[in-house]
Short mmCIF file of C-alpha atoms and ligand atoms in Angstrom, two decimals:
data_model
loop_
_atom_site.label_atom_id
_atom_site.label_comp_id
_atom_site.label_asym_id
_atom_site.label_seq_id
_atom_site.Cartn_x
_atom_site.Cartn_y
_atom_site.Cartn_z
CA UNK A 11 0.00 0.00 0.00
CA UNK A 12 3.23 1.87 0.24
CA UNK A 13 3.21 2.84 -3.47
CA UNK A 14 -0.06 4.75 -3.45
CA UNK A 15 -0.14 8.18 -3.83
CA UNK A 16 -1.59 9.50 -0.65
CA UNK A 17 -4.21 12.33 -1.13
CA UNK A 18 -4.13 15.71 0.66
CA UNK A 19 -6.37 16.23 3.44
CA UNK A 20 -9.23 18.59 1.64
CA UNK A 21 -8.48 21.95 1.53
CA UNK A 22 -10.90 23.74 3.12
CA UNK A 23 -9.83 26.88 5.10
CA UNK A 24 -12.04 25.64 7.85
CA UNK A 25 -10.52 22.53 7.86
CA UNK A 26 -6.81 24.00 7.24
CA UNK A 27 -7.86 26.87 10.30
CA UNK A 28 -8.77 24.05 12.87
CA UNK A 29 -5.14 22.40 11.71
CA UNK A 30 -3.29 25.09 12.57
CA UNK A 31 -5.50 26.18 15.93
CA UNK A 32 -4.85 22.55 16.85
CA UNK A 33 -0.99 22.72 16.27
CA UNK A 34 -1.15 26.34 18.13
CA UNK A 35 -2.58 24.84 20.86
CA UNK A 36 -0.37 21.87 21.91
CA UNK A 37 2.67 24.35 20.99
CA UNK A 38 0.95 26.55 24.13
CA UNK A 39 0.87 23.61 25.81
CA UNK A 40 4.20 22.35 25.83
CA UNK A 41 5.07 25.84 26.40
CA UNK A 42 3.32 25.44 29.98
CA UNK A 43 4.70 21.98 30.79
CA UNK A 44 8.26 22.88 30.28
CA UNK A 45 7.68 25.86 32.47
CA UNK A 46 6.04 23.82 34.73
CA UNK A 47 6.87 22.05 38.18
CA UNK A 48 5.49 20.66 41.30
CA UNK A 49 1.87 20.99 41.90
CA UNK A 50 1.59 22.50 37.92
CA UNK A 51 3.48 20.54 36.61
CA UNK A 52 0.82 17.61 37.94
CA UNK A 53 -2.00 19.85 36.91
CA UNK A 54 -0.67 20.48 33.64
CA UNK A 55 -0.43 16.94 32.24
CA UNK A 56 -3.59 16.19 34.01
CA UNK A 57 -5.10 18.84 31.65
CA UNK A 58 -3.54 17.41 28.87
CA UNK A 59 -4.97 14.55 28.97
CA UNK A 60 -8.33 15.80 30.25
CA UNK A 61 -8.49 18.86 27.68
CA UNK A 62 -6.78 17.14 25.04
CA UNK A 63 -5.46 13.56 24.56
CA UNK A 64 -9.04 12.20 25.65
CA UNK A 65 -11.52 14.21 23.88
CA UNK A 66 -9.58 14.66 21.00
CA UNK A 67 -9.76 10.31 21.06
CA UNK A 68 -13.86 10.96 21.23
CA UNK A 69 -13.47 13.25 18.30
CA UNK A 70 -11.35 10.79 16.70
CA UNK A 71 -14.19 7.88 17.37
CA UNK A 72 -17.04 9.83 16.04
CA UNK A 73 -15.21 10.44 12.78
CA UNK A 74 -13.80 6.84 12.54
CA UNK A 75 -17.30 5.44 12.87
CA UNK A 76 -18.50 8.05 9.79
CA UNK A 77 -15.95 6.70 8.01
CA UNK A 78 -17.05 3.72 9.05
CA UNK A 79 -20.07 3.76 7.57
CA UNK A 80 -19.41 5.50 4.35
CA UNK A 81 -16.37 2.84 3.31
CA UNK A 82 -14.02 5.86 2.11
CA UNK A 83 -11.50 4.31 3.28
CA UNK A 84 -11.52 1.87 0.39
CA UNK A 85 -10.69 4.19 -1.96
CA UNK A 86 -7.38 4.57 -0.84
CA UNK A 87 -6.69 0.90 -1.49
CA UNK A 88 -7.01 -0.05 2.14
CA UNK A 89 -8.97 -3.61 2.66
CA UNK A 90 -10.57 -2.43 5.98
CA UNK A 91 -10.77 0.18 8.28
CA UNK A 92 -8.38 -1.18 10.83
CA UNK A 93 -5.77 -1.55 8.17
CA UNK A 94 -6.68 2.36 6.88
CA UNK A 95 -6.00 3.22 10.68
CA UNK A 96 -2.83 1.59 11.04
CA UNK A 97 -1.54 2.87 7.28
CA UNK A 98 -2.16 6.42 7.65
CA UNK A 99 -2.74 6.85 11.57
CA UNK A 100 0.50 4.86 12.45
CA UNK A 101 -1.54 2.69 14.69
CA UNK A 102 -0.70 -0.82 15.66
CA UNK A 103 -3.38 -3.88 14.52
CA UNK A 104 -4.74 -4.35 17.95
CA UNK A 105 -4.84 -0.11 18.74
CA UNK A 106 -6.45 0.62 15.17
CA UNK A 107 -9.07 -2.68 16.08
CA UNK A 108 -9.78 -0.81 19.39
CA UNK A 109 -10.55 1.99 17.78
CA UNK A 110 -12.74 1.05 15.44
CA UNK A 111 -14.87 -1.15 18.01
CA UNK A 112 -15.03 2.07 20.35
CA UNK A 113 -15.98 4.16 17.62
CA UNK A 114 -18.85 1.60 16.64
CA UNK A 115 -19.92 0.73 20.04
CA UNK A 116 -20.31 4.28 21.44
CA UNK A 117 -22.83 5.17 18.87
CA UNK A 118 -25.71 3.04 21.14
CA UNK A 119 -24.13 4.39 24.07
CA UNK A 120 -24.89 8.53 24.25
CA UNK A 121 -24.36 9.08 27.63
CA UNK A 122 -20.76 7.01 27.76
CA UNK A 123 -19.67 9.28 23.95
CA UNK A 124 -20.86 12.64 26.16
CA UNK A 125 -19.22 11.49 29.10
CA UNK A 126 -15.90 10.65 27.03
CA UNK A 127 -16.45 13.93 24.76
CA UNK A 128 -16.22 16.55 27.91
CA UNK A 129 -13.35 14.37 29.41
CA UNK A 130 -15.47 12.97 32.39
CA UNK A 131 -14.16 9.78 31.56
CA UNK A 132 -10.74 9.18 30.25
CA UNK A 133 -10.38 6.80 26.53
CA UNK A 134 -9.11 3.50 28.49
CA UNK A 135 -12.76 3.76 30.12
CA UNK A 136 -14.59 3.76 27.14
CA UNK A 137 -12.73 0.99 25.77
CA UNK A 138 -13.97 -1.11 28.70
CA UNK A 139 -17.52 0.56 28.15
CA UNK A 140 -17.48 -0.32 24.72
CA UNK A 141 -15.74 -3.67 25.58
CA UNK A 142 -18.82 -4.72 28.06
CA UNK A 143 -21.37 -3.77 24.89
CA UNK A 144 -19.50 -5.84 22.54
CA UNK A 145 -20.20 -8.80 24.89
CA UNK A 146 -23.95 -7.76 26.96
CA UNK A 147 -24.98 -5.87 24.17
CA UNK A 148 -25.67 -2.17 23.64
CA UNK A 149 -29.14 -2.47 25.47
CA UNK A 150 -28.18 -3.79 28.31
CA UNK A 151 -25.35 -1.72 28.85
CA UNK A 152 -27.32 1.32 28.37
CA UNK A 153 -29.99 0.30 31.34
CA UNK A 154 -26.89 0.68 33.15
CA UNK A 155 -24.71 2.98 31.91
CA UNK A 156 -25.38 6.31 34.70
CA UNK A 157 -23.92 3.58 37.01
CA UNK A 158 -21.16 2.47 34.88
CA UNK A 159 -20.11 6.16 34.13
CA UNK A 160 -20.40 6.92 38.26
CA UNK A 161 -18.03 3.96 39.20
CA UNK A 162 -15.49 5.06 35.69
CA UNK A 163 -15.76 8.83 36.94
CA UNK A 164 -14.38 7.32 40.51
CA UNK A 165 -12.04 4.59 39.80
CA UNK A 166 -8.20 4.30 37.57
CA UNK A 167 -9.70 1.90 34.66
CA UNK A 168 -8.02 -1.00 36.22
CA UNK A 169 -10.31 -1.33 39.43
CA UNK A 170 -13.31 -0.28 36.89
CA UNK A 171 -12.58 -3.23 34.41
CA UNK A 172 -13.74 -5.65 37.41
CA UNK A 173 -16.94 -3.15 38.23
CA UNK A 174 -17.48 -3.93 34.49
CA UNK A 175 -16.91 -7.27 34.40
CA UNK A 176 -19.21 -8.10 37.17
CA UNK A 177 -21.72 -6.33 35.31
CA UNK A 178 -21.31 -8.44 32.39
CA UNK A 179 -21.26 -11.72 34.88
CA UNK A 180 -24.74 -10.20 36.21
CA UNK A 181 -26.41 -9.70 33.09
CA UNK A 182 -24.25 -12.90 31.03
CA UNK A 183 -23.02 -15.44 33.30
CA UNK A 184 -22.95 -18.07 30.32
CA UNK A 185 -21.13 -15.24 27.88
CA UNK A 186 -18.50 -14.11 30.87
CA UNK A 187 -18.23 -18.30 31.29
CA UNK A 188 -17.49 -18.53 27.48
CA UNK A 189 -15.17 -15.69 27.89
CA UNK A 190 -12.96 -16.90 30.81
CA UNK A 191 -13.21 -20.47 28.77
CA UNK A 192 -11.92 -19.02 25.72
CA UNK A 193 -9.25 -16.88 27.89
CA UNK A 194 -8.05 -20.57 29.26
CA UNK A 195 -7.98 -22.04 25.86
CA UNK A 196 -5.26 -19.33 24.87
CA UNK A 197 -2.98 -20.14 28.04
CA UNK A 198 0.45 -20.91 26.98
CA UNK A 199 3.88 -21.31 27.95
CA UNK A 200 7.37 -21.46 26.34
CA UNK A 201 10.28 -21.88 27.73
CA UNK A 202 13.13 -21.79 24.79
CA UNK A 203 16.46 -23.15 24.71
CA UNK A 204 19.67 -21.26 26.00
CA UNK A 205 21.01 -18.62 23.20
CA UNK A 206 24.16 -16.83 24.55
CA UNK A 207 23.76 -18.12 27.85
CA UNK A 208 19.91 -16.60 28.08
CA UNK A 209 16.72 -18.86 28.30
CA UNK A 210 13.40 -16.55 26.82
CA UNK A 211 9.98 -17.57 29.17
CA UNK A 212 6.72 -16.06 27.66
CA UNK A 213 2.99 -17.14 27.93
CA UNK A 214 0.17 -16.11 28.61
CA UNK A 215 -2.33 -17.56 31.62
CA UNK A 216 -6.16 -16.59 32.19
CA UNK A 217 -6.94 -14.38 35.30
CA UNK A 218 -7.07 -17.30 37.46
CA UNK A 219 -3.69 -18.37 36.37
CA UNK A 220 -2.33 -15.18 36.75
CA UNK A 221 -3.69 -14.46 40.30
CA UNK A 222 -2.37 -17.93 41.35
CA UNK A 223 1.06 -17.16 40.04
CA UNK A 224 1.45 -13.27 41.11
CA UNK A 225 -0.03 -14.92 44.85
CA UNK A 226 2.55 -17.88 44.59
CA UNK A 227 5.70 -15.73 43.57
CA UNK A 228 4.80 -12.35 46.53
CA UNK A 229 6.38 -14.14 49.56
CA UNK A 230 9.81 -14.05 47.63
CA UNK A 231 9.20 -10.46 45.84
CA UNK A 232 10.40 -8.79 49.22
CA UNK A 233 13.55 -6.40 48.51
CA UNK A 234 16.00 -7.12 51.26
CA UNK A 235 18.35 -4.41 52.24
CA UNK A 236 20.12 -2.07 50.05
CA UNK A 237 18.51 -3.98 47.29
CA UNK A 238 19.91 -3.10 43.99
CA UNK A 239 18.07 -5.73 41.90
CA UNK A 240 15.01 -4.47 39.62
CA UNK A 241 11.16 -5.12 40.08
CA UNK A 242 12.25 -8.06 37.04
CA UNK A 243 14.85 -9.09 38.59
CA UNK A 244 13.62 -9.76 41.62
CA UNK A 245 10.01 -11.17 39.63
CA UNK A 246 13.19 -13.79 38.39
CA UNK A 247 14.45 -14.55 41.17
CA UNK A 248 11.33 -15.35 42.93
CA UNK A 249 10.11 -17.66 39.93
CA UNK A 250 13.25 -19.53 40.72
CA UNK A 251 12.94 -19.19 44.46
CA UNK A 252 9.52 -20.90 44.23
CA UNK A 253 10.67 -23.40 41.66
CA UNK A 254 13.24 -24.88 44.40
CA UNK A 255 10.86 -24.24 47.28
CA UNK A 256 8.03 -26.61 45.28
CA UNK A 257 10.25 -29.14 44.09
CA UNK A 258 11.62 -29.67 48.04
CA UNK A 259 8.17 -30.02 49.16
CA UNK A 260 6.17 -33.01 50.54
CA UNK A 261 4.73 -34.73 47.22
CA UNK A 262 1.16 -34.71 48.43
CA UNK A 263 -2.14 -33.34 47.09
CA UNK A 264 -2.96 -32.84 50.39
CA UNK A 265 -2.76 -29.52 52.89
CA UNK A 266 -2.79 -26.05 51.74
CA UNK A 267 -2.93 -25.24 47.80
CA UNK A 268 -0.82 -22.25 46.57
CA UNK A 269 -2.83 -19.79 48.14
CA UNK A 270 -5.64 -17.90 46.09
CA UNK A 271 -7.94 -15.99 47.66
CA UNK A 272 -11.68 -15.78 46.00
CA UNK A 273 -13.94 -13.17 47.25
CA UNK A 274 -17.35 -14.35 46.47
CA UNK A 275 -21.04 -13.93 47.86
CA UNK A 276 -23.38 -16.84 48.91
CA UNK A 277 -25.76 -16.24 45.84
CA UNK A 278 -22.69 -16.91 43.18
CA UNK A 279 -21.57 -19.93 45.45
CA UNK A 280 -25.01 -21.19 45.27
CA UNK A 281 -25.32 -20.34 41.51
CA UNK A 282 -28.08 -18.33 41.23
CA UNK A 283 -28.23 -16.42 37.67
CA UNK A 284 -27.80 -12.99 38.42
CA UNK A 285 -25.03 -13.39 41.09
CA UNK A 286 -21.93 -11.48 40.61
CA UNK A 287 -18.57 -12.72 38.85
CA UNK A 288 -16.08 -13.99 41.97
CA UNK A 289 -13.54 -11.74 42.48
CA UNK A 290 -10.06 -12.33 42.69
CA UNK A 291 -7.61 -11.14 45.18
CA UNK A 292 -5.31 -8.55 43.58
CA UNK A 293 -7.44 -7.92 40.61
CA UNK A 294 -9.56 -9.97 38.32
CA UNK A 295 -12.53 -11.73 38.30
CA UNK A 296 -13.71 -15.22 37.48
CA UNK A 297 -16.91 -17.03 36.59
CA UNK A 298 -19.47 -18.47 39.18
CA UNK A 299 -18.60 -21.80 37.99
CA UNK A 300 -14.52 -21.26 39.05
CA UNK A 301 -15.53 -19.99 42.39
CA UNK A 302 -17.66 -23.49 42.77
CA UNK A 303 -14.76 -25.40 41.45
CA UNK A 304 -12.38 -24.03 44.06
CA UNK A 305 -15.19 -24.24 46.96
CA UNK A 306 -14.86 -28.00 46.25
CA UNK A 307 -11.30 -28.66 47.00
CA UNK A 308 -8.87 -26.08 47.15
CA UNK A 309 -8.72 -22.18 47.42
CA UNK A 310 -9.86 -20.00 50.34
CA UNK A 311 -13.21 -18.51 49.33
CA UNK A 312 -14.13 -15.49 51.44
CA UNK A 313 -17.88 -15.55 51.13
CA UNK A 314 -19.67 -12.60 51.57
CA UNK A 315 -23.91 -11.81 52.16
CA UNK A 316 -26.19 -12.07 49.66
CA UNK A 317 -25.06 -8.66 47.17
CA UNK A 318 -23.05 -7.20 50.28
CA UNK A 319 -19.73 -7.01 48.51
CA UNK A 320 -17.73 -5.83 51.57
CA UNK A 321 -19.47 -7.20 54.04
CA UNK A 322 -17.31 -10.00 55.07
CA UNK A 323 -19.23 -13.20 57.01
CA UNK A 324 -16.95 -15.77 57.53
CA UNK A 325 -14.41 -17.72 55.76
CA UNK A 326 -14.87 -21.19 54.42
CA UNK A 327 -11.64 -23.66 53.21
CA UNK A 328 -12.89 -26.75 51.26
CA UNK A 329 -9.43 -28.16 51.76
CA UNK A 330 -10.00 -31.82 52.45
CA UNK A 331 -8.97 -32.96 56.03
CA UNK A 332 -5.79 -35.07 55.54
CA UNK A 333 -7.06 -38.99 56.77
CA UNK A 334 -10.00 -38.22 54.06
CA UNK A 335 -7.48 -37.23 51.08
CA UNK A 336 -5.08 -40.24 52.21
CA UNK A 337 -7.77 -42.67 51.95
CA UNK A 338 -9.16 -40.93 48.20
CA UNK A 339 -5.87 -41.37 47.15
CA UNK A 340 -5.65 -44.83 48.21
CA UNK A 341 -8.80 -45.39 46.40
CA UNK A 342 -8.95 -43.86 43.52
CA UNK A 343 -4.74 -43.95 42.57
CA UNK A 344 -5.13 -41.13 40.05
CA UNK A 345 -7.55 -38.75 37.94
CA UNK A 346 -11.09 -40.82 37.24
CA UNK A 347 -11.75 -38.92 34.28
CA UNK A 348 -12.21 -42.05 32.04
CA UNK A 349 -8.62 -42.42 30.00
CA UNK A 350 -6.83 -40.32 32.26
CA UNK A 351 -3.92 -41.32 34.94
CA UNK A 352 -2.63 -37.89 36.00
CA UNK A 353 -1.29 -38.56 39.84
CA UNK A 354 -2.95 -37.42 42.55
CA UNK A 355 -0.29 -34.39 42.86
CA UNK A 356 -2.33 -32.70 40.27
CA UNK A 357 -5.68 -33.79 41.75
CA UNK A 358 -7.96 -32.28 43.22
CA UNK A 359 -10.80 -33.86 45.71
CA UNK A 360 -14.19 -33.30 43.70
CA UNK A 361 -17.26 -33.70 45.17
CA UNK A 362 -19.87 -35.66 43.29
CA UNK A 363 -22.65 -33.56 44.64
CA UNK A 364 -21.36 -30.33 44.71
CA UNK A 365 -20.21 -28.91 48.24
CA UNK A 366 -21.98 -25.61 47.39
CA UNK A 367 -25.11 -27.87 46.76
CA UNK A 368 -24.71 -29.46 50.17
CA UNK A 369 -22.46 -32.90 49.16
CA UNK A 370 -20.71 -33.93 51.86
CA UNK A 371 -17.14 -33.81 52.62
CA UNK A 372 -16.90 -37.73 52.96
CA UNK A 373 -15.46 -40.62 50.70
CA UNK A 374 -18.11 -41.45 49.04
CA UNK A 375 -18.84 -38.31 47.76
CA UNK A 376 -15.28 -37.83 46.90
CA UNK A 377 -13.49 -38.52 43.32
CA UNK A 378 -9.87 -37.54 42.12
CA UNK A 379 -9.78 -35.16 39.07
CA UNK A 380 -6.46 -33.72 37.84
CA UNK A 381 -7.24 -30.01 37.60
CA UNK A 382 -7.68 -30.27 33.64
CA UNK A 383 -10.47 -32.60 34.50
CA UNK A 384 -11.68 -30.87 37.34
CA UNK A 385 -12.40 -27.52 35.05
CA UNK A 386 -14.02 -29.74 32.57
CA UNK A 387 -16.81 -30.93 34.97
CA UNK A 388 -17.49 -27.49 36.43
CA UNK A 389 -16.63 -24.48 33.96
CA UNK A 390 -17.41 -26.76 30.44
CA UNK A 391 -20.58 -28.86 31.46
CA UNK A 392 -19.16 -32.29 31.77
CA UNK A 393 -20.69 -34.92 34.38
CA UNK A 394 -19.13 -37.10 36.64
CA UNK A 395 -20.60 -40.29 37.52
CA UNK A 396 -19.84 -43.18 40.04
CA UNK A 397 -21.10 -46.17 38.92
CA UNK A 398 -22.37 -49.08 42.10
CA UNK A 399 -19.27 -50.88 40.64
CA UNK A 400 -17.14 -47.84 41.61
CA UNK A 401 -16.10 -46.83 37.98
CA UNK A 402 -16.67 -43.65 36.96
CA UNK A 403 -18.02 -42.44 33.36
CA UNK A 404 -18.22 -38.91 32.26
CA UNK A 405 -21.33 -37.21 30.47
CA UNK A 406 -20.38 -34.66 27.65
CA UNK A 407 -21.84 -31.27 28.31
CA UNK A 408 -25.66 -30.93 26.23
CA UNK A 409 -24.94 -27.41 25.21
CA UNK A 410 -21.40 -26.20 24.59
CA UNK A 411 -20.02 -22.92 26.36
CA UNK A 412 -16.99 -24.30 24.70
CA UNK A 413 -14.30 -23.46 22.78
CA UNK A 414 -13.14 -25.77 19.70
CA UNK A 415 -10.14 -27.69 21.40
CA UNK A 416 -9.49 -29.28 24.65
CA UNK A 417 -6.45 -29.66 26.54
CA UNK A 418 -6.96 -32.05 28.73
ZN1 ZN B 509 -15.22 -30.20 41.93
ZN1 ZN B 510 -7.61 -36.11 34.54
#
């Protein structure tokens, strides 16, 4: 596309006026900030984002999604709009597809593209505005969205991503499911061999993963004194410091689990539609159907009252009583998923009739499922069954929430 003559912007004077008012005005601006410090300094690039960066990204949207619409864009030679936007706006891919779904999303959404236009909310906000109608849907965003804007007006977009989230849990607890399945189906991680004395790690892991890992690795993440090592560095050396502390360990299932804390109420425990998302510890949330997995064997679940967020009852720990996971290991040997002979190291105690739907805590009730298995029966629809015989046979799922391939 490199060859084609790019046009002129039109020629207007309006058009080349506003240009130059524009330019005049960030010139004044940088003016200000290099003259600035302290307290103005702060206030100045505050302002620059809030008088300029953001609703000059509203104007941006509202002229995207014109554009949009009247397929210009093709003329140029461009194949779509996100690959117009990364051409001549120097965006990446995923920026110029962010763009374009903010710009098409905040169309059925006039108070967020008000809200975003006078700078009340910042872009990031929008995005995860626009992001919750991509997957609820306009409408029900929108019966919402005073709400929404209060909690985006009060919050970095961070800490509002999981207000938004549990919205979408609330109003699609089978879509956020499908989401957070689809999240787990992209989990990877590479480990490559040594190049000039340097071994490369990258992956990704869904929220669940990640909260596990960032909970596993703070105990070592402490700077001791003097420390000159980096926030990486010392992220390293706590990877390896776990490595060695988990491979000294005693190899059984049982006792505590790397600690992850869920914070969730009684109705999403008890699965009532409706219920809000669980909510990890340090960030992150996570369908009704992981916080029931991990009630049955092994996270801490802080349960809180019936839509009383931060009212704290009680805690609960599912972990299975040692005598009881000795003699389910003794019994079962491995995973019972038919075909599969993971050890009971990566097993978790299941409970055939749910412990958030009163099953008891007791061996009959009990099963080994390697954690693959485990998040098959209670995040993708599978069924467990003990048989009189004491085999076990597992019942597909009737309606998939699935993605195409399995792991497991
Ligand atoms: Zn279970
Ligand atoms: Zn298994």
């Amino acid at each position: 596309m490199a060859a084609v003559q790019v046009q002129r912007a039109p020629g207007t004077q309006r058009f080349e006026a506003a240009v130059a008012s524009l330019r005049a005005g960030v010139q004044a601006m940088a003016a200000c900030v290099r003259d600035a410090d302290g307290d103005t300094l702060g206030e100045a690039l505050v302002q620059v984002r809030e008088a300029g960066i953001d609703p000059l990204e509203a104007v941006f949207a509202s002229g995207v999604r014109r554009f949009d619409k009247s397929g210009d864009y093709r003329a140029e030679g461009a194949l779509s709009l996100t690959d117009w936007l990364r051409w001549r706006c120097k965006l990446s891919g995923g920026a110029a597809a962010e763009r374009v779904e903010v710009a098409r999303q905040l169309e059925k959404l006039p108070q967020t593209e008000a809200a975003f236009a006078n700078g009340d909310v910042g872009y990031q906000h929008a995005v995860v505005i626009a992001r919750a109608a991509e997957h609820v849907g306009a409408a029900a965003v929108r019966k919402e969205e005073a709400s929404l804007l209060h909690a985006a007006q009060t919050m970095d977009p961070g800490q509002f991503t999981g207000v938004a989230k549990n919205f979408e849990h609330r109003v699609d607890a089978a879509g956020a499911l499908g989401e957070a399945n689809h999240a787990y189906q992209r989990r990877y991680f590479h480990i490559s061999e040594p190049v000039d004395g340097l071994v490369r790690l990258d992956g990704v892991l869904d929220a669940e993963g990640g909260a596990t890992l960032r909970s596993a690795l703070q105990p070592f993440m402490k700077p001791i004194t003097d420390d000159a090592r980096t926030y990486g560095q010392r992220s390293a050396d706590a990877l390896m410091q776990l490595c060695r502390h988990g491979s000294g360990s005693k190899r059984d299932g049982a006792g505590p689990r790397p600690q992850l804390i869920i914070r969730a109420s009684v109705d999403t425990l008890a699965g009532i539609p409706g219920a809000p998302a669980g909510e990890l510890d340090g960030g992150g949330t996570v369908p009704a159907e992981t916080v029931q997995r991990h009630a049955c064997d092994s996270a801490i679940i802080r349960i809180t009252g019936q839509g009383e967020l931060d009212q704290e009852l009680n805690h609960a720990s599912r972990t299975l009583p040692a005598p009881t996971r000795r003699a389910l290991e003794s019994r079962d040997r491995h995973c019972v998923f038919p075909g599969c002979t993971r050890p009971p190291i990566w097993c978790d105690g299941h409970h055939l009739v749910w412990w958030t739907r009163g099953g008891a805590t007791a061996l009959p009730n009990l099963a080994l499922l390697c954690r693959p298995h485990h998040r098959m029966v209670h995040e993708e629809g599978w069924r467990l069954v003990r048989h009189k015989d004491g085999r076990f046979s597992a019942i597909p799922p009737p309606r998939s929430v699935l993605p195409t391939s399995r792991s497991a």
